[in-house]
Amino acid sequence: AQSVAQPEDQVNVAEGNPLTVKCTYSVSGNPYLFWYVQYPNRGLQFLLKYITGDNLVKGSYGFEAEFNKSQTSFHLKKPSALVSDSALYFCAVRDMTSGTYKYIFGTGTRLKVLA
Amino acid sequence: EAGVAQSPRYKIIEKRQSVAFWCNPISGHATLYWYQQILGQGPKLLIQFQNNGVVDDSQLPKDRFSAERLKGVDSTLKIQPAKLEDSAVYLCASSLGPDLNSPLHFGNGTRLTVT
């Protein structure tokens, strides 16, 4: 079965420090991986995706993610965190076995950036 | 461009009552999704439409949930009768198509509380 795991419920980081939000995946075949962010009382917003190509993917708001096939990971990173980055982050994979390529979301990681 | 519109934002009902949610996707988006997001969990797909046809409703509790997308634009999701465990945020999302390069665009959701 296709799945993603986000091992941390919450990540705390000081403003200005680098941040990492972890995601590991389990898929059959090539993975199609995504990161979405959810601010309070809002829907999810697309940040970035990995389909193929470079292992380092750049996205919105200065975020990037590193695809590592040997470790089956797709960690979200940012060199310098902002207080406004505080939100809920979801990793997702598209289920290539479903015929409709439906998204399977992780349980989310709450990022708290401290001033 | 205008985003995905959902209404109402909040709804409180008693168990065994019925409720309906409305979604207007981004203009031109052929694919429409309804997700259920229970507190502390990632979004779970309930139903996916391609234009006005259902392509995936495998996780929709069909004894109480129904959805339609007449004319391939707006959609409504109904619950009848509601149970306590239906308390969640119901998110509507749309994309240009089901292909891998089309990210999801989410509305702000409807928070349902069943008492």
mmCIF file of C-alpha atoms in Angstrom:
data_model
loop_
_atom_site.group_PDB
_atom_site.id
_atom_site.type_symbol
_atom_site.label_atom_id
_atom_site.label_comp_id
_atom_site.label_asym_id
_atom_site.label_seq_id
_atom_site.Cartn_x
_atom_site.Cartn_y
_atom_site.Cartn_z
ATOM 1 C CA ALA A 1 0.000 0.000 0.000
ATOM 2 C CA GLN A 2 1.133 3.519 -0.753
ATOM 3 C CA SER A 3 1.736 5.633 2.340
ATOM 4 C CA VAL A 4 3.657 8.508 3.856
ATOM 5 C CA ALA A 5 4.766 8.911 7.450
ATOM 6 C CA GLN A 6 5.521 12.101 9.327
ATOM 7 C CA PRO A 7 7.306 10.937 12.467
ATOM 8 C CA GLU A 8 7.101 14.230 14.377
ATOM 9 C CA ASP A 9 3.818 15.668 15.622
ATOM 10 C CA GLN A 10 5.481 19.000 16.348
ATOM 11 C CA VAL A 11 8.733 20.735 15.507
ATOM 12 C CA ASN A 12 9.931 23.817 17.369
ATOM 13 C CA VAL A 13 12.624 26.058 15.934
ATOM 14 C CA ALA A 14 13.923 29.521 16.746
ATOM 15 C CA GLU A 15 13.377 32.285 14.228
ATOM 16 C CA GLY A 16 16.335 32.591 11.885
ATOM 17 C CA ASN A 17 17.442 28.995 12.384
ATOM 18 C CA PRO A 18 17.164 26.334 9.671
ATOM 19 C CA LEU A 19 14.149 24.065 9.848
ATOM 20 C CA THR A 20 13.478 20.511 8.731
ATOM 21 C CA VAL A 21 10.132 18.721 8.684
ATOM 22 C CA LYS A 22 10.514 15.005 8.046
ATOM 23 C CA CYS A 23 8.589 12.726 5.715
ATOM 24 C CA THR A 24 9.215 9.146 4.658
ATOM 25 C CA TYR A 25 7.275 7.269 2.006
ATOM 26 C CA SER A 26 6.405 3.760 0.983
ATOM 27 C CA VAL A 27 5.320 3.252 -2.616
ATOM 28 C CA SER A 28 5.543 0.707 -5.363
ATOM 29 C CA GLY A 29 7.133 2.259 -8.395
ATOM 30 C CA ASN A 30 8.277 5.841 -8.759
ATOM 31 C CA PRO A 31 7.076 8.218 -6.039
ATOM 32 C CA TYR A 32 5.188 11.424 -6.766
ATOM 33 C CA LEU A 33 5.587 13.480 -3.618
ATOM 34 C CA PHE A 34 4.102 16.763 -2.414
ATOM 35 C CA TRP A 35 4.180 19.153 0.494
ATOM 36 C CA TYR A 36 1.178 21.220 1.532
ATOM 37 C CA VAL A 37 0.843 23.815 4.334
ATOM 38 C CA GLN A 38 -2.283 24.592 6.350
ATOM 39 C CA TYR A 39 -2.700 27.832 8.278
ATOM 40 C CA PRO A 40 -5.336 28.037 11.055
ATOM 41 C CA ASN A 41 -8.911 27.839 9.773
ATOM 42 C CA ARG A 42 -7.740 27.637 6.187
ATOM 43 C CA GLY A 43 -7.513 24.947 3.541
ATOM 44 C CA LEU A 44 -4.248 23.384 2.469
ATOM 45 C CA GLN A 45 -1.908 25.274 0.150
ATOM 46 C CA PHE A 46 0.474 23.648 -2.284
ATOM 47 C CA LEU A 47 4.170 24.234 -1.497
ATOM 48 C CA LEU A 48 6.163 22.005 -3.832
ATOM 49 C CA LYS A 49 6.294 18.666 -5.602
ATOM 50 C CA TYR A 50 8.752 16.030 -6.752
ATOM 51 C CA ILE A 51 7.876 14.190 -9.930
ATOM 52 C CA THR A 52 11.248 13.481 -11.466
ATOM 53 C CA GLY A 53 14.594 15.187 -12.001
ATOM 54 C CA ASP A 54 16.735 17.012 -9.460
ATOM 55 C CA ASN A 55 16.617 15.662 -5.947
ATOM 56 C CA LEU A 56 16.431 19.172 -4.494
ATOM 57 C CA VAL A 57 13.089 20.775 -5.262
ATOM 58 C CA LYS A 58 12.404 24.450 -4.658
ATOM 59 C CA GLY A 59 8.951 25.718 -3.808
ATOM 60 C CA SER A 60 6.945 28.622 -2.456
ATOM 61 C CA TYR A 61 7.919 30.938 0.433
ATOM 62 C CA GLY A 62 11.581 29.881 0.347
ATOM 63 C CA PHE A 63 10.893 26.227 1.120
ATOM 64 C CA GLU A 64 12.710 23.361 -0.525
ATOM 65 C CA ALA A 65 12.612 19.597 -0.173
ATOM 66 C CA GLU A 66 15.222 16.935 -0.665
ATOM 67 C CA PHE A 67 14.238 13.639 -2.275
ATOM 68 C CA ASN A 68 16.372 10.721 -1.093
ATOM 69 C CA LYS A 69 15.569 7.467 -2.813
ATOM 70 C CA SER A 70 17.853 5.259 -0.707
ATOM 71 C CA GLN A 71 16.310 6.535 2.519
ATOM 72 C CA THR A 72 12.794 6.835 1.021
ATOM 73 C CA SER A 73 12.555 10.324 2.434
ATOM 74 C CA PHE A 74 11.303 13.691 1.257
ATOM 75 C CA HIS A 75 12.164 16.160 4.012
ATOM 76 C CA LEU A 76 10.983 19.759 3.862
ATOM 77 C CA LYS A 77 13.603 22.407 4.607
ATOM 78 C CA LYS A 78 14.106 26.124 4.899
ATOM 79 C CA PRO A 79 17.460 27.834 5.586
ATOM 80 C CA SER A 80 16.045 30.520 7.883
ATOM 81 C CA ALA A 81 12.693 30.132 9.644
ATOM 82 C CA LEU A 82 10.178 32.952 10.060
ATOM 83 C CA VAL A 83 7.515 33.244 12.763
ATOM 84 C CA SER A 84 4.980 33.384 9.925
ATOM 85 C CA ASP A 85 6.034 29.857 8.872
ATOM 86 C CA SER A 86 4.253 28.509 11.948
ATOM 87 C CA ALA A 87 1.557 26.206 10.551
ATOM 88 C CA LEU A 88 0.602 22.579 9.960
ATOM 89 C CA TYR A 89 2.574 20.821 7.225
ATOM 90 C CA PHE A 90 1.405 17.764 5.307
ATOM 91 C CA CYS A 91 3.452 15.441 3.163
ATOM 92 C CA ALA A 92 1.503 13.564 0.481
ATOM 93 C CA VAL A 93 2.063 10.904 -2.144
ATOM 94 C CA ARG A 94 -0.026 10.153 -5.184
ATOM 95 C CA ASP A 95 -1.259 6.589 -5.277
ATOM 96 C CA MET A 96 -0.126 5.360 -8.682
ATOM 97 C CA THR A 97 -1.911 2.046 -8.166
ATOM 98 C CA SER A 98 -5.362 3.571 -7.738
ATOM 99 C CA GLY A 99 -6.027 4.475 -11.345
ATOM 100 C CA THR A 100 -7.105 7.957 -10.268
ATOM 101 C CA TYR A 101 -3.741 8.911 -8.765
ATOM 102 C CA LYS A 102 -5.433 9.954 -5.563
ATOM 103 C CA TYR A 103 -3.476 11.782 -2.892
ATOM 104 C CA ILE A 104 -2.594 10.047 0.361
ATOM 105 C CA PHE A 105 -1.731 12.519 3.096
ATOM 106 C CA GLY A 106 0.409 12.085 6.181
ATOM 107 C CA THR A 107 -0.881 12.958 9.628
ATOM 108 C CA GLY A 108 0.763 16.358 9.606
ATOM 109 C CA THR A 109 3.542 18.087 11.553
ATOM 110 C CA ARG A 110 2.892 21.275 13.452
ATOM 111 C CA LEU A 111 5.745 23.717 13.022
ATOM 112 C CA LYS A 112 6.196 26.358 15.700
ATOM 113 C CA VAL A 113 8.740 29.091 15.032
ATOM 114 C CA LEU A 114 9.663 30.961 18.181
ATOM 115 C CA ALA A 115 10.599 34.651 18.117
ATOM 116 C CA GLU B 1 -7.950 33.984 -9.937
ATOM 117 C CA ALA B 2 -10.750 33.347 -7.481
ATOM 118 C CA GLY B 3 -10.111 30.399 -5.202
ATOM 119 C CA VAL B 4 -12.274 27.455 -4.247
ATOM 120 C CA ALA B 5 -15.370 28.703 -2.431
ATOM 121 C CA GLN B 6 -17.080 26.698 0.295
ATOM 122 C CA SER B 7 -20.081 27.360 2.480
ATOM 123 C CA PRO B 8 -21.003 27.410 5.234
ATOM 124 C CA ARG B 9 -17.777 27.929 7.217
ATOM 125 C CA TYR B 10 -19.223 26.411 10.369
ATOM 126 C CA LYS B 11 -22.177 24.156 11.139
ATOM 127 C CA ILE B 12 -23.422 22.692 14.388
ATOM 128 C CA ILE B 13 -26.117 20.023 14.274
ATOM 129 C CA GLU B 14 -27.481 17.307 16.500
ATOM 130 C CA LYS B 15 -26.906 13.658 15.710
ATOM 131 C CA ARG B 16 -29.423 12.130 13.307
ATOM 132 C CA GLN B 17 -29.987 15.516 11.638
ATOM 133 C CA SER B 18 -28.997 16.153 8.056
ATOM 134 C CA VAL B 19 -26.548 18.720 6.676
ATOM 135 C CA ALA B 20 -25.317 19.857 3.284
ATOM 136 C CA PHE B 21 -22.117 21.565 2.191
ATOM 137 C CA TRP B 22 -21.556 23.493 -1.007
ATOM 138 C CA CYS B 23 -18.425 23.953 -3.099
ATOM 139 C CA ASN B 24 -17.642 26.099 -6.120
ATOM 140 C CA PRO B 25 -14.289 25.137 -7.675
ATOM 141 C CA ILE B 26 -11.866 27.330 -9.555
ATOM 142 C CA SER B 27 -13.230 28.129 -13.001
ATOM 143 C CA GLY B 28 -12.076 25.612 -15.587
ATOM 144 C CA HIS B 29 -11.038 22.965 -13.072
ATOM 145 C CA ALA B 30 -12.419 19.645 -14.245
ATOM 146 C CA THR B 31 -11.537 17.595 -11.181
ATOM 147 C CA LEU B 32 -13.238 18.164 -7.849
ATOM 148 C CA TYR B 33 -12.543 16.407 -4.553
ATOM 149 C CA TRP B 34 -14.218 16.232 -1.158
ATOM 150 C CA TYR B 35 -11.971 15.431 1.792
ATOM 151 C CA GLN B 36 -12.749 14.778 5.439
ATOM 152 C CA GLN B 37 -10.177 16.059 7.931
ATOM 153 C CA ILE B 38 -10.642 14.797 11.472
ATOM 154 C CA LEU B 39 -8.739 16.684 14.155
ATOM 155 C CA GLY B 40 -5.165 15.453 14.359
ATOM 156 C CA GLN B 41 -5.306 13.566 11.082
ATOM 157 C CA GLY B 42 -4.496 14.253 7.471
ATOM 158 C CA PRO B 43 -7.266 14.787 4.930
ATOM 159 C CA LYS B 44 -9.001 11.627 3.748
ATOM 160 C CA LEU B 45 -10.548 11.494 0.284
ATOM 161 C CA LEU B 46 -14.298 10.927 0.314
ATOM 162 C CA ILE B 47 -15.125 11.361 -3.355
ATOM 163 C CA GLN B 48 -13.497 12.531 -6.585
ATOM 164 C CA PHE B 49 -15.358 13.877 -9.614
ATOM 165 C CA GLN B 50 -14.060 14.272 -13.127
ATOM 166 C CA ASN B 51 -16.437 16.812 -14.677
ATOM 167 C CA ASN B 52 -19.824 15.511 -13.501
ATOM 168 C CA GLY B 53 -18.838 11.853 -13.220
ATOM 169 C CA VAL B 54 -17.648 10.045 -10.097
ATOM 170 C CA VAL B 55 -14.207 8.460 -10.508
ATOM 171 C CA ASP B 56 -13.533 7.410 -6.904
ATOM 172 C CA ASP B 57 -15.972 7.095 -4.027
ATOM 173 C CA SER B 58 -14.414 4.058 -2.423
ATOM 174 C CA GLN B 59 -14.081 5.744 0.984
ATOM 175 C CA LEU B 60 -17.476 7.458 1.018
ATOM 176 C CA PRO B 61 -19.857 5.984 3.637
ATOM 177 C CA LYS B 62 -22.654 5.604 1.161
ATOM 178 C CA ASP B 63 -25.278 4.675 3.717
ATOM 179 C CA ARG B 64 -25.229 8.257 5.008
ATOM 180 C CA PHE B 65 -23.074 10.397 2.705
ATOM 181 C CA SER B 66 -23.962 11.500 -0.805
ATOM 182 C CA ALA B 67 -22.468 13.958 -3.231
ATOM 183 C CA GLU B 68 -23.296 15.332 -6.622
ATOM 184 C CA ARG B 69 -21.760 17.620 -9.169
ATOM 185 C CA LEU B 70 -24.510 18.515 -11.570
ATOM 186 C CA LYS B 71 -23.354 20.297 -14.748
ATOM 187 C CA GLY B 72 -19.741 19.598 -13.807
ATOM 188 C CA VAL B 73 -19.195 22.800 -11.830
ATOM 189 C CA ASP B 74 -20.610 23.267 -8.300
ATOM 190 C CA SER B 75 -20.856 20.341 -5.939
ATOM 191 C CA THR B 76 -22.796 19.503 -2.792
ATOM 192 C CA LEU B 77 -21.947 16.946 -0.118
ATOM 193 C CA LYS B 78 -24.752 15.734 2.133
ATOM 194 C CA ILE B 79 -24.795 13.753 5.335
ATOM 195 C CA GLN B 80 -28.053 12.140 6.423
ATOM 196 C CA PRO B 81 -28.313 11.168 9.231
ATOM 197 C CA ALA B 82 -25.226 12.583 10.944
ATOM 198 C CA LYS B 83 -23.302 10.719 13.626
ATOM 199 C CA LEU B 84 -21.022 12.065 16.324
ATOM 200 C CA GLU B 85 -17.979 10.681 14.503
ATOM 201 C CA ASP B 86 -18.789 12.861 11.481
ATOM 202 C CA SER B 87 -17.472 15.883 13.386
ATOM 203 C CA ALA B 88 -14.629 17.097 11.196
ATOM 204 C CA VAL B 89 -13.593 19.723 8.685
ATOM 205 C CA TYR B 90 -14.882 19.015 5.193
ATOM 206 C CA LEU B 91 -12.539 20.316 2.543
ATOM 207 C CA CYS B 92 -13.319 20.789 -1.101
ATOM 208 C CA ALA B 93 -10.450 20.908 -3.580
ATOM 209 C CA SER B 94 -10.150 21.224 -7.325
ATOM 210 C CA SER B 95 -7.492 20.748 -9.971
ATOM 211 C CA LEU B 96 -7.234 21.321 -13.699
ATOM 212 C CA GLY B 97 -7.267 17.584 -14.210
ATOM 213 C CA PRO B 98 -6.286 14.316 -12.575
ATOM 214 C CA ASP B 99 -2.821 14.322 -14.125
ATOM 215 C CA LEU B 100 0.288 14.248 -11.997
ATOM 216 C CA ASN B 101 1.314 17.835 -12.587
ATOM 217 C CA SER B 102 -1.941 19.396 -11.398
ATOM 218 C CA PRO B 103 -1.705 20.413 -7.735
ATOM 219 C CA LEU B 104 -4.780 20.588 -5.566
ATOM 220 C CA HIS B 105 -6.348 23.941 -4.709
ATOM 221 C CA PHE B 106 -8.298 23.793 -1.462
ATOM 222 C CA GLY B 107 -11.145 25.842 -0.101
ATOM 223 C CA ASN B 108 -11.147 26.984 3.529
ATOM 224 C CA GLY B 109 -13.389 24.122 4.570
ATOM 225 C CA THR B 110 -16.578 23.673 6.563
ATOM 226 C CA ARG B 111 -16.146 22.790 10.223
ATOM 227 C CA LEU B 112 -18.947 20.422 11.238
ATOM 228 C CA THR B 113 -19.737 19.738 14.879
ATOM 229 C CA VAL B 114 -22.245 16.995 15.640
ATOM 230 C CA THR B 115 -23.614 17.039 19.207
#
